[in-house]
Tab-separated table of C-alpha atoms and ligand atoms in Angstrom:
chain	number	residue	atom	x	y	z
A	1	UNK	CA	-0.047	0.165	-0.210
A	2	UNK	CA	1.514	3.188	-1.375
A	3	UNK	CA	0.077	6.718	-1.799
A	4	UNK	CA	1.276	9.125	-4.549
A	5	UNK	CA	3.641	11.576	-3.754
A	6	UNK	CA	1.166	14.420	-4.082
A	7	UNK	CA	-1.277	12.788	-1.117
A	8	UNK	CA	-0.823	14.382	1.961
A	9	UNK	CA	0.522	11.938	4.569
A	10	UNK	CA	1.253	13.402	7.846
A	11	UNK	CA	0.479	14.419	11.439
A	12	UNK	CA	-1.496	17.046	13.519
A	13	UNK	CA	-1.137	19.040	16.676
A	14	UNK	CA	-2.895	21.890	18.214
A	15	UNK	CA	-1.221	25.044	19.760
A	16	UNK	CA	-2.457	24.708	23.115
A	17	UNK	CA	-1.492	21.072	23.556
A	18	UNK	CA	1.897	21.165	22.326
A	19	UNK	CA	3.653	24.773	22.334
A	20	UNK	CA	3.254	25.538	26.399
A	21	UNK	CA	2.384	28.596	28.227
A	22	UNK	CA	-0.437	29.913	26.571
A	23	UNK	CA	-1.023	32.242	29.451
A	24	UNK	CA	-3.711	34.535	27.541
A	25	UNK	CA	-6.058	31.670	26.860
A	26	UNK	CA	-9.082	30.718	28.706
A	27	UNK	CA	-8.008	27.234	29.105
A	28	UNK	CA	-4.794	28.404	31.072
A	29	UNK	CA	-6.866	30.496	33.283
A	30	UNK	CA	-9.226	27.331	34.112
A	31	UNK	CA	-6.170	24.980	34.468
A	32	UNK	CA	-4.913	27.024	37.345
A	33	UNK	CA	-8.422	27.693	39.325
A	34	UNK	CA	-8.278	26.071	42.858
A	35	UNK	CA	-11.453	23.962	41.624
A	36	UNK	CA	-10.218	22.948	38.492
A	37	UNK	CA	-11.445	19.997	36.417
A	38	UNK	CA	-8.161	19.758	34.980
A	39	UNK	CA	-5.843	16.820	35.922
A	40	UNK	CA	-3.038	19.014	35.632
A	41	UNK	CA	-1.875	22.467	34.062
A	42	UNK	CA	-0.285	22.541	30.580
A	43	UNK	CA	2.633	24.174	31.901
A	44	UNK	CA	5.606	24.197	29.290
A	45	UNK	CA	3.434	21.433	27.399
A	46	UNK	CA	5.997	19.941	24.952
A	47	UNK	CA	7.925	22.937	24.355
A	48	UNK	CA	6.850	22.905	20.716
A	49	UNK	CA	6.853	26.710	20.245
A	50	UNK	CA	10.697	26.564	21.073
A	51	UNK	CA	11.264	23.360	19.643
A	52	UNK	CA	9.158	23.180	16.287
A	53	UNK	CA	12.045	23.101	13.982
A	54	UNK	CA	12.925	19.781	15.666
A	55	UNK	CA	9.556	18.478	15.400
A	56	UNK	CA	9.304	19.317	11.823
A	57	UNK	CA	12.602	17.806	11.241
A	58	UNK	CA	11.858	14.651	12.503
A	59	UNK	CA	8.431	14.250	10.361
A	60	UNK	CA	10.676	14.864	7.071
A	61	UNK	CA	13.061	12.525	8.058
A	62	UNK	CA	10.295	9.648	8.583
A	63	UNK	CA	9.162	10.899	4.990
A	64	UNK	CA	5.863	12.672	6.056
A	65	UNK	CA	4.641	15.573	3.975
A	66	UNK	CA	2.163	17.401	5.685
A	67	UNK	CA	1.764	19.021	9.163
A	68	UNK	CA	-1.514	20.356	10.580
A	69	UNK	CA	-0.823	22.677	13.487
A	70	UNK	CA	-2.916	25.599	14.801
A	71	UNK	CA	-2.635	29.033	15.181
A	72	UNK	CA	-3.566	30.581	18.748
A	73	UNK	CA	-5.855	33.370	18.999
A	74	UNK	CA	-4.860	34.271	22.496
A	75	UNK	CA	-1.271	34.805	21.244
A	76	UNK	CA	-2.230	36.611	18.464
A	77	UNK	CA	-4.690	38.953	20.054
A	78	UNK	CA	-3.948	38.641	23.752
A	79	UNK	CA	-6.000	41.478	24.631
A	80	UNK	CA	-9.235	42.448	22.567
A	81	UNK	CA	-7.804	44.775	19.550
A	82	UNK	CA	-4.168	44.599	20.237
A	83	UNK	CA	-2.766	42.380	18.012
A	84	UNK	CA	0.701	41.039	18.569
A	85	UNK	CA	2.937	40.982	15.268
A	86	UNK	CA	6.050	38.705	16.879
A	87	UNK	CA	3.591	35.982	17.214
A	88	UNK	CA	2.765	36.564	13.456
A	89	UNK	CA	6.319	36.245	12.862
A	90	UNK	CA	6.881	32.732	14.969
A	91	UNK	CA	4.068	31.465	13.061
A	92	UNK	CA	5.751	32.581	9.644
A	93	UNK	CA	8.913	30.862	10.945
A	94	UNK	CA	6.970	27.637	11.564
A	95	UNK	CA	5.413	27.826	8.071
A	96	UNK	CA	8.687	28.350	6.088
A	97	UNK	CA	10.302	25.543	8.240
A	98	UNK	CA	7.778	23.286	6.693
A	99	UNK	CA	8.309	24.180	3.520
A	100	UNK	CA	12.138	23.814	3.661
A	101	UNK	CA	11.696	20.485	4.683
A	102	UNK	CA	9.278	19.719	2.067
A	103	UNK	CA	6.279	19.870	4.449
A	104	UNK	CA	2.880	21.160	3.403
A	105	UNK	CA	1.741	23.434	6.397
A	106	UNK	CA	-2.171	22.860	6.932
A	107	UNK	CA	-3.242	25.513	9.675
A	108	UNK	CA	-6.262	25.750	11.670
A	109	UNK	CA	-7.444	29.021	13.115
A	110	UNK	CA	-9.305	27.795	16.257
A	111	UNK	CA	-8.439	24.566	18.013
A	112	UNK	CA	-10.716	24.873	21.115
A	113	UNK	CA	-8.674	27.488	22.869
A	114	UNK	CA	-9.813	31.163	22.847
A	115	UNK	CA	-8.496	34.468	24.394
A	116	UNK	CA	-9.686	34.776	28.009
A	117	UNK	CA	-10.969	38.376	26.861
A	118	UNK	CA	-13.473	36.665	24.732
A	119	UNK	CA	-14.957	34.377	27.621
A	120	UNK	CA	-15.304	37.783	29.708
A	121	UNK	CA	-17.356	39.171	26.480
A	122	UNK	CA	-19.863	36.042	26.429
A	123	UNK	CA	-17.424	33.582	24.428
A	124	UNK	CA	-19.261	31.210	22.095
A	125	UNK	CA	-22.530	32.078	23.030
A	126	UNK	CA	-22.449	35.644	22.228
A	127	UNK	CA	-23.701	37.284	18.772
A	128	UNK	CA	-20.575	39.553	18.802
A	129	UNK	CA	-18.269	36.257	18.349
A	130	UNK	CA	-18.391	35.538	14.821
A	131	UNK	CA	-17.265	39.362	13.655
A	132	UNK	CA	-14.261	38.947	16.185
A	133	UNK	CA	-13.307	35.770	15.202
A	134	UNK	CA	-13.421	37.142	11.185
A	135	UNK	CA	-11.382	39.825	12.505
A	136	UNK	CA	-8.329	37.786	13.844
A	137	UNK	CA	-8.787	35.614	10.978
A	138	UNK	CA	-8.383	38.452	8.694
A	139	UNK	CA	-5.563	39.733	10.461
A	140	UNK	CA	-3.799	36.423	10.462
A	141	UNK	CA	-4.456	35.904	6.482
A	142	UNK	CA	-3.542	39.168	5.603
A	143	UNK	CA	0.049	38.477	7.067
A	144	UNK	CA	0.339	34.807	6.337
A	145	UNK	CA	-2.238	33.829	3.726
A	146	UNK	CA	-0.132	34.217	0.502
A	147	UNK	CA	2.090	31.288	2.186
A	148	UNK	CA	-0.429	28.854	2.807
A	149	UNK	CA	-2.750	26.603	0.478
A	150	UNK	CA	-4.877	25.116	2.988
A	151	UNK	CA	-6.678	26.494	6.254
A	152	UNK	CA	-9.410	24.882	8.189
A	153	UNK	CA	-11.278	27.718	10.224
A	154	UNK	CA	-12.558	25.985	13.479
A	155	UNK	CA	-11.430	22.551	14.672
A	156	UNK	CA	-14.471	20.143	15.593
A	157	UNK	CA	-17.079	22.742	15.011
A	158	UNK	CA	-19.840	20.135	16.314
A	159	UNK	CA	-17.776	19.671	19.683
A	160	UNK	CA	-19.820	22.086	21.830
A	161	UNK	CA	-23.372	20.147	21.194
A	162	UNK	CA	-21.433	16.620	21.600
A	163	UNK	CA	-20.528	17.745	24.812
A	164	UNK	CA	-23.792	19.586	25.622
A	165	UNK	CA	-25.581	15.804	24.937
A	166	UNK	CA	-22.692	14.105	27.337
A	167	UNK	CA	-23.506	16.561	29.949
A	168	UNK	CA	-27.368	16.328	29.849
A	169	UNK	CA	-26.804	12.410	30.038
A	170	UNK	CA	-24.691	12.831	32.961
A	171	UNK	CA	-27.077	15.365	34.521
A	172	UNK	CA	-29.950	12.781	34.159
A	173	UNK	CA	-27.493	10.193	35.706
A	174	UNK	CA	-26.703	12.450	38.545
A	175	UNK	CA	-30.252	13.508	39.254
A	176	UNK	CA	-31.111	9.904	39.288
A	177	UNK	CA	-28.622	9.026	41.928
A	178	UNK	CA	-29.550	12.144	43.877
A	179	UNK	CA	-33.250	10.974	44.202
A	180	UNK	CA	-32.019	7.439	45.328
A	181	UNK	CA	-29.801	8.839	47.876
A	182	UNK	CA	-32.968	10.810	49.328
A	183	UNK	CA	-34.230	7.499	50.513
A	184	UNK	CA	-31.366	4.944	50.215
A	185	UNK	CA	-28.071	5.262	51.813
A	186	UNK	CA	-25.117	6.148	49.886
A	187	UNK	CA	-23.472	2.535	49.675
A	188	UNK	CA	-26.362	1.463	47.361
A	189	UNK	CA	-24.734	3.813	44.365
A	190	UNK	CA	-22.127	1.435	42.424
A	191	UNK	CA	-19.167	3.796	42.940
A	192	UNK	CA	-17.478	5.672	45.750
A	193	UNK	CA	-19.228	9.000	44.943
A	194	UNK	CA	-19.568	11.787	47.483
A	195	UNK	CA	-22.194	13.990	45.973
A	196	UNK	CA	-22.528	16.651	48.781
A	197	UNK	CA	-18.715	17.482	48.133
A	198	UNK	CA	-19.232	17.287	44.211
A	199	UNK	CA	-22.104	19.847	44.400
A	200	UNK	CA	-20.070	22.210	47.047
A	201	UNK	CA	-17.503	21.972	44.443
A	202	UNK	CA	-19.373	22.571	41.197
A	203	UNK	CA	-20.670	25.892	43.229
A	204	UNK	CA	-17.125	26.935	44.373
A	205	UNK	CA	-15.924	26.773	40.997
A	206	UNK	CA	-18.934	28.439	39.472
A	207	UNK	CA	-17.816	31.080	41.863
A	208	UNK	CA	-14.418	31.030	40.977
A	209	UNK	CA	-15.351	31.648	37.245
A	210	UNK	CA	-17.195	34.479	37.801
A	211	UNK	CA	-14.339	36.118	39.524
A	212	UNK	CA	-11.825	34.977	36.513
A	213	UNK	CA	-14.000	35.920	33.611
A	214	UNK	CA	-16.427	38.406	35.115
A	215	UNK	CA	-19.656	36.457	33.643
A	216	UNK	CA	-21.715	33.785	35.332
A	217	UNK	CA	-21.289	31.199	32.962
A	218	UNK	CA	-17.831	30.619	31.069
A	219	UNK	CA	-18.829	29.937	27.205
A	220	UNK	CA	-15.801	28.473	26.085
A	221	UNK	CA	-15.425	26.417	22.756
A	222	UNK	CA	-15.777	23.145	24.341
A	223	UNK	CA	-18.552	24.062	26.828
A	224	UNK	CA	-22.094	22.600	26.595
A	225	UNK	CA	-23.592	24.522	23.523
A	226	UNK	CA	-26.962	25.895	23.123
A	227	UNK	CA	-28.519	25.535	19.496
A	228	UNK	CA	-28.199	29.587	19.490
A	229	UNK	CA	-24.232	28.753	20.294
A	230	UNK	CA	-24.206	26.538	17.578
A	231	UNK	CA	-25.682	28.351	14.989
A	232	UNK	CA	-22.914	31.130	16.453
A	233	UNK	CA	-20.161	28.840	15.789
A	234	UNK	CA	-21.596	28.201	12.004
A	235	UNK	CA	-21.850	31.865	11.655
A	236	UNK	CA	-18.226	32.305	12.726
A	237	UNK	CA	-16.871	29.936	10.251
A	238	UNK	CA	-18.938	31.773	7.550
A	239	UNK	CA	-17.762	35.139	8.682
A	240	UNK	CA	-14.203	33.587	8.645
A	241	UNK	CA	-14.464	31.994	5.196
A	242	UNK	CA	-15.453	34.979	3.737
A	243	UNK	CA	-12.600	37.027	5.334
A	244	UNK	CA	-10.161	34.484	3.720
A	245	UNK	CA	-11.526	34.288	0.178
A	246	UNK	CA	-11.478	38.389	0.287
A	247	UNK	CA	-7.481	38.573	1.296
A	248	UNK	CA	-6.335	35.346	0.274
A	249	UNK	CA	-8.393	33.689	-2.446
A	250	UNK	CA	-5.975	30.983	-3.318
A	251	UNK	CA	-6.440	29.358	-0.143
A	252	UNK	CA	-8.579	26.262	0.064
A	253	UNK	CA	-10.858	26.694	3.331
A	254	UNK	CA	-12.931	24.375	5.261
A	255	UNK	CA	-13.851	23.071	8.739
A	256	UNK	CA	-13.345	20.192	10.670
A	257	UNK	CA	-15.951	17.904	12.447
A	258	UNK	CA	-15.725	15.335	15.254
A	259	UNK	CA	-17.249	12.326	13.342
A	260	UNK	CA	-18.322	8.949	14.775
A	261	UNK	CA	-18.663	5.650	12.920
A	262	UNK	CA	-22.472	5.615	14.072
A	263	UNK	CA	-23.786	2.313	13.763
A	264	UNK	CA	-27.649	1.284	14.218
A	265	UNK	CA	-28.384	-1.854	15.651
A	266	UNK	CA	-31.826	-3.473	15.339
A	267	UNK	CA	-34.421	-1.013	16.780
A	268	UNK	CA	-31.755	1.747	17.344
A	269	UNK	CA	-32.203	3.038	13.329
A	270	UNK	CA	-34.268	6.403	14.661
A	271	UNK	CA	-31.865	7.139	17.326
A	272	UNK	CA	-28.787	6.571	15.085
A	273	UNK	CA	-30.393	8.508	12.276
A	274	UNK	CA	-30.793	11.399	14.983
A	275	UNK	CA	-27.241	11.232	16.210
A	276	UNK	CA	-26.012	11.751	12.420
A	277	UNK	CA	-27.943	14.495	12.076
A	278	UNK	CA	-26.802	16.367	15.008
A	279	UNK	CA	-23.377	15.272	14.055
A	280	UNK	CA	-23.147	16.025	10.544
A	281	UNK	CA	-26.084	16.749	8.246
A	282	UNK	CA	-27.201	19.735	10.051
A	283	UNK	CA	-23.947	21.397	9.303
A	284	UNK	CA	-24.408	21.059	5.589
A	285	UNK	CA	-25.727	24.443	4.939
A	286	UNK	CA	-22.623	25.971	6.825
A	287	UNK	CA	-19.984	23.948	4.861
A	288	UNK	CA	-21.707	24.315	1.301
A	289	UNK	CA	-19.360	26.295	-0.342
A	290	UNK	CA	-16.384	25.303	1.436
A	291	UNK	CA	-13.257	23.538	-0.621
A	292	UNK	CA	-12.721	20.754	1.819
A	293	UNK	CA	-13.943	19.162	4.704
A	294	UNK	CA	-11.773	18.034	7.480
A	295	UNK	CA	-12.804	14.713	8.835
A	296	UNK	CA	-11.960	13.475	12.464
A	297	UNK	CA	-12.563	10.149	13.549
A	298	UNK	CA	-11.271	8.062	16.554
A	299	UNK	CA	-13.956	5.382	16.903
A	300	UNK	CA	-17.273	3.840	16.290
A	301	UNK	CA	-20.501	4.202	18.521
A	302	UNK	CA	-23.431	1.286	18.456
A	303	UNK	CA	-26.744	2.499	18.992
A	304	UNK	CA	-29.879	0.743	19.698
A	305	UNK	CA	-33.445	1.896	21.048
A	306	UNK	CA	-32.321	3.058	24.368
A	307	UNK	CA	-29.309	4.817	23.048
A	308	UNK	CA	-25.427	4.687	22.696
A	309	UNK	CA	-24.033	1.360	23.994
A	310	UNK	CA	-20.622	0.787	25.800
A	311	UNK	CA	-18.063	-0.556	23.461
A	312	UNK	CA	-18.538	-4.734	23.600
A	313	UNK	CA	-17.196	-6.366	26.540
A	314	UNK	CA	-14.585	-8.197	24.560
A	315	UNK	CA	-13.361	-5.415	22.709
A	316	UNK	CA	-9.810	-3.758	23.114
A	317	UNK	CA	-9.892	-0.708	24.591
A	318	UNK	CA	-7.491	2.468	24.018
A	319	UNK	CA	-6.290	4.958	26.987
A	320	UNK	CA	-9.111	6.968	26.253
A	321	UNK	CA	-11.588	3.854	26.858
A	322	UNK	CA	-12.533	4.045	23.341
A	323	UNK	CA	-12.831	0.650	21.535
A	324	UNK	CA	-9.895	-0.226	19.278
A	325	UNK	CA	-11.764	0.135	15.667
A	326	UNK	CA	-9.674	1.826	12.921
A	327	UNK	CA	-12.216	0.383	10.536
A	328	UNK	CA	-14.501	3.332	11.593
A	329	UNK	CA	-12.901	5.966	9.638
A	330	UNK	CA	-13.316	4.527	5.855
A	331	UNK	CA	-17.154	3.876	7.033
A	332	UNK	CA	-17.364	7.720	8.277
A	333	UNK	CA	-15.684	8.930	5.030
A	334	UNK	CA	-18.211	6.889	2.769
A	335	UNK	CA	-20.949	8.144	4.667
A	336	UNK	CA	-19.647	11.868	4.465
A	337	UNK	CA	-19.175	11.624	1.040
A	338	UNK	CA	-22.829	10.579	-0.107
A	339	UNK	CA	-23.645	14.499	1.255
A	340	UNK	CA	-20.548	16.417	0.935
A	341	UNK	CA	-19.334	16.434	-2.423
A	342	UNK	CA	-16.145	18.488	-2.191
A	343	UNK	CA	-12.789	17.208	-1.025
A	344	UNK	CA	-12.176	15.519	1.972
A	345	UNK	CA	-9.408	15.589	4.200
A	346	UNK	CA	-8.568	13.127	7.352
A	347	UNK	CA	-7.330	15.926	9.643
A	348	UNK	CA	-7.512	13.816	12.691
A	349	UNK	CA	-7.332	10.056	13.242
A	350	UNK	CA	-5.427	8.205	15.947
A	351	UNK	CA	-5.229	5.821	18.933
A	352	UNK	CA	-4.052	6.591	22.604
A	353	UNK	CA	-1.785	3.705	23.788
A	354	UNK	CA	1.466	2.527	25.504
A	355	UNK	CA	1.777	-0.149	23.116
A	356	UNK	CA	3.199	1.245	19.669
A	357	UNK	CA	2.726	-2.162	17.750
A	358	UNK	CA	-1.148	-1.444	18.236
A	359	UNK	CA	-0.589	1.944	17.006
A	360	UNK	CA	1.076	0.621	13.855
A	361	UNK	CA	-1.826	-1.972	13.470
A	362	UNK	CA	-4.544	0.957	13.821
A	363	UNK	CA	-2.814	3.334	11.217
A	364	UNK	CA	-2.380	0.190	8.666
A	365	UNK	CA	-6.128	-0.498	8.971
A	366	UNK	CA	-7.305	3.027	8.722
A	367	UNK	CA	-4.748	3.439	5.834
A	368	UNK	CA	-6.141	0.627	3.792
A	369	UNK	CA	-9.514	1.830	4.304
A	370	UNK	CA	-8.303	5.302	3.113
A	371	UNK	CA	-6.929	3.192	-0.234
A	372	UNK	CA	-10.483	1.436	-0.674
A	373	UNK	CA	-12.482	4.669	-0.498
A	374	UNK	CA	-9.932	6.459	-3.199
A	375	UNK	CA	-10.340	3.425	-5.380
A	376	UNK	CA	-14.034	3.946	-5.171
A	377	UNK	CA	-13.498	7.394	-6.486
A	378	UNK	CA	-14.063	9.513	-3.222
A	379	UNK	CA	-11.610	12.376	-3.264
A	380	UNK	CA	-9.639	11.961	0.037
A	381	UNK	CA	-6.773	14.512	-0.198
A	382	UNK	CA	-4.802	13.219	2.680
A	383	UNK	CA	-4.381	11.685	5.919
A	384	UNK	CA	-3.201	13.469	9.089
A	385	UNK	CA	-2.603	11.084	12.168
A	386	UNK	CA	-3.327	12.532	15.542
A	387	UNK	CA	-0.833	13.262	17.051
A	388	UNK	CA	2.778	14.168	16.032
A	389	UNK	CA	3.889	14.085	19.811
A	390	UNK	CA	2.527	13.113	23.046
A	391	UNK	CA	0.721	16.015	24.531
A	392	UNK	CA	-1.592	17.707	26.680
A	393	UNK	CA	-5.085	15.844	26.367
A	394	UNK	CA	-7.032	18.581	27.751
A	395	UNK	CA	-8.425	18.068	31.115
A	396	UNK	CA	-6.836	14.376	31.056
A	397	UNK	CA	-3.564	16.208	31.207
A	398	UNK	CA	-0.630	14.465	29.976
A	399	UNK	CA	-1.758	11.019	30.966
A	400	UNK	CA	-2.708	10.038	27.236
A	401	UNK	CA	-0.176	9.074	24.666
A	402	UNK	CA	-1.339	9.320	21.144
A	403	UNK	CA	1.864	10.521	19.859
A	404	UNK	CA	4.043	9.264	17.102
A	405	UNK	CA	6.760	10.846	18.995
A	406	UNK	CA	7.320	10.398	22.624
A	407	UNK	CA	8.558	13.174	24.759
A	408	UNK	CA	10.268	12.936	28.113
A	409	UNK	CA	8.804	16.328	29.794
A	410	UNK	CA	11.541	16.683	32.346
A	411	UNK	CA	14.328	17.029	29.497
A	412	UNK	CA	11.696	17.669	26.452
A	413	UNK	CA	13.862	15.115	24.617
A	414	UNK	CA	11.900	13.645	21.879
A	415	UNK	CA	12.008	9.753	20.810
A	416	UNK	CA	10.157	8.838	17.769
A	417	UNK	CA	8.129	5.871	17.923
A	418	UNK	CA	8.331	3.292	15.416
A	419	UNK	CA	5.026	4.161	14.048
A	420	UNK	CA	6.534	7.522	12.789
A	421	UNK	CA	8.632	5.818	10.192
A	422	UNK	CA	5.978	3.168	9.413
A	423	UNK	CA	3.662	6.190	8.618
A	424	UNK	CA	6.099	7.751	6.214
A	425	UNK	CA	6.572	4.478	4.615
A	426	UNK	CA	3.117	4.639	2.952
A	427	UNK	CA	4.195	7.575	0.855
A	428	UNK	CA	5.697	6.849	-2.413
A	429	UNK	CA	9.415	8.337	-2.152
B	1	LIG	C1	-9.216	17.142	19.405
B	1	LIG	C2	-7.902	17.040	19.930
B	1	LIG	C3	-7.661	15.790	20.729
B	1	LIG	C4	-8.099	14.533	20.210
B	1	LIG	C5	-7.870	13.305	21.062
B	1	LIG	C6	-9.870	15.719	19.144
B	1	LIG	O1	-11.172	15.802	19.517
B	1	LIG	O2	-9.305	17.878	17.956
B	1	LIG	O3	-7.675	18.111	20.345
B	1	LIG	O4	-6.693	15.555	21.688
B	1	LIG	O5	-9.473	14.660	19.742
B	1	LIG	O6	-8.798	13.297	21.898
């Protein structure tokens, strides 16, 4: 199995997860709360901000030809309306280093983190946000647009509504447990829960957020989204796309979506159809007119009449507790291609595991699915593995190892795993 030289085989990262010291961002603020939900703060991350040249060289040495990374809004516009040109120069240098190494830079303009000031203004539920995002986009693209060919406006534009669905399910379970505790002793709940303390913590965290952001609810990009907030995200994409078309018309524009391989079990057809509509089809009007769609997939979801099911009892689980199911990627590509007729780019696909031989297996199976899709005429332009480096997996901190390259965070020493060279070997030399 080999891909033509003009197919992208590469890896992805996001600024906050790898660069370190993203001090003006909403995530940084929340990581440092007393009542934080984060296992640990991001700190220096894997110091990619200073070590990007080494990381890009490692990719090139292994034969990769594309790198997806994000530009950090909180660095470019640390205070509302005050833009920092030295940060533009930083990203210009990252882009140039990619090109010097024969690597296509694929940029994302928003990968979950926002400037702290944006959240103080109502964040991703505020009607002002699309225009603010478009202004930042324009600023970046006026300076860097001529050096880029592919730009993703927003990473996983559908994440907020997925989080809202999970939060709702969790709340229902909590309420059921609370009701149970009212009448039955705590020991009947089948886990070591301390509801009283949890509730007190939630209240204290809300008060702390109020102090930090000055608003009763911090509407970060990955906070549970309302349908109105979902509209705002789509509007932000459209506004950014219009800005890019105006200042850098040669650039191919798209967004990325988190997509599960949704499989209906008998009786689950209706639930599964609803899930796919929420996750994908209701975004079609917003992405109509995009040049490409970034497909991001990690596993499958099986659904029956009662809703989503846990992984089968005998399934192999990843560190994230996802079912090891690399076949999911080609299933998702085929399904998306039924409705979206533009180019598809796999902007994320990967596995968190300590066993690199399982990563190799995962990549091989996923890529063979991609080959079949291409043979069937689906326009897949590239495959970007998540992630180049072991990195900061949001609230889970550094415990999840998705990387093709391991990092010792005490010395920041890089150690490529065999999967890095394996990935590169699929590209015709
Ligand atoms: C996100 C990444 C994240 C990855 C693995 C995707 O949802 O875009 O930021 O690290 O999944 O969980």
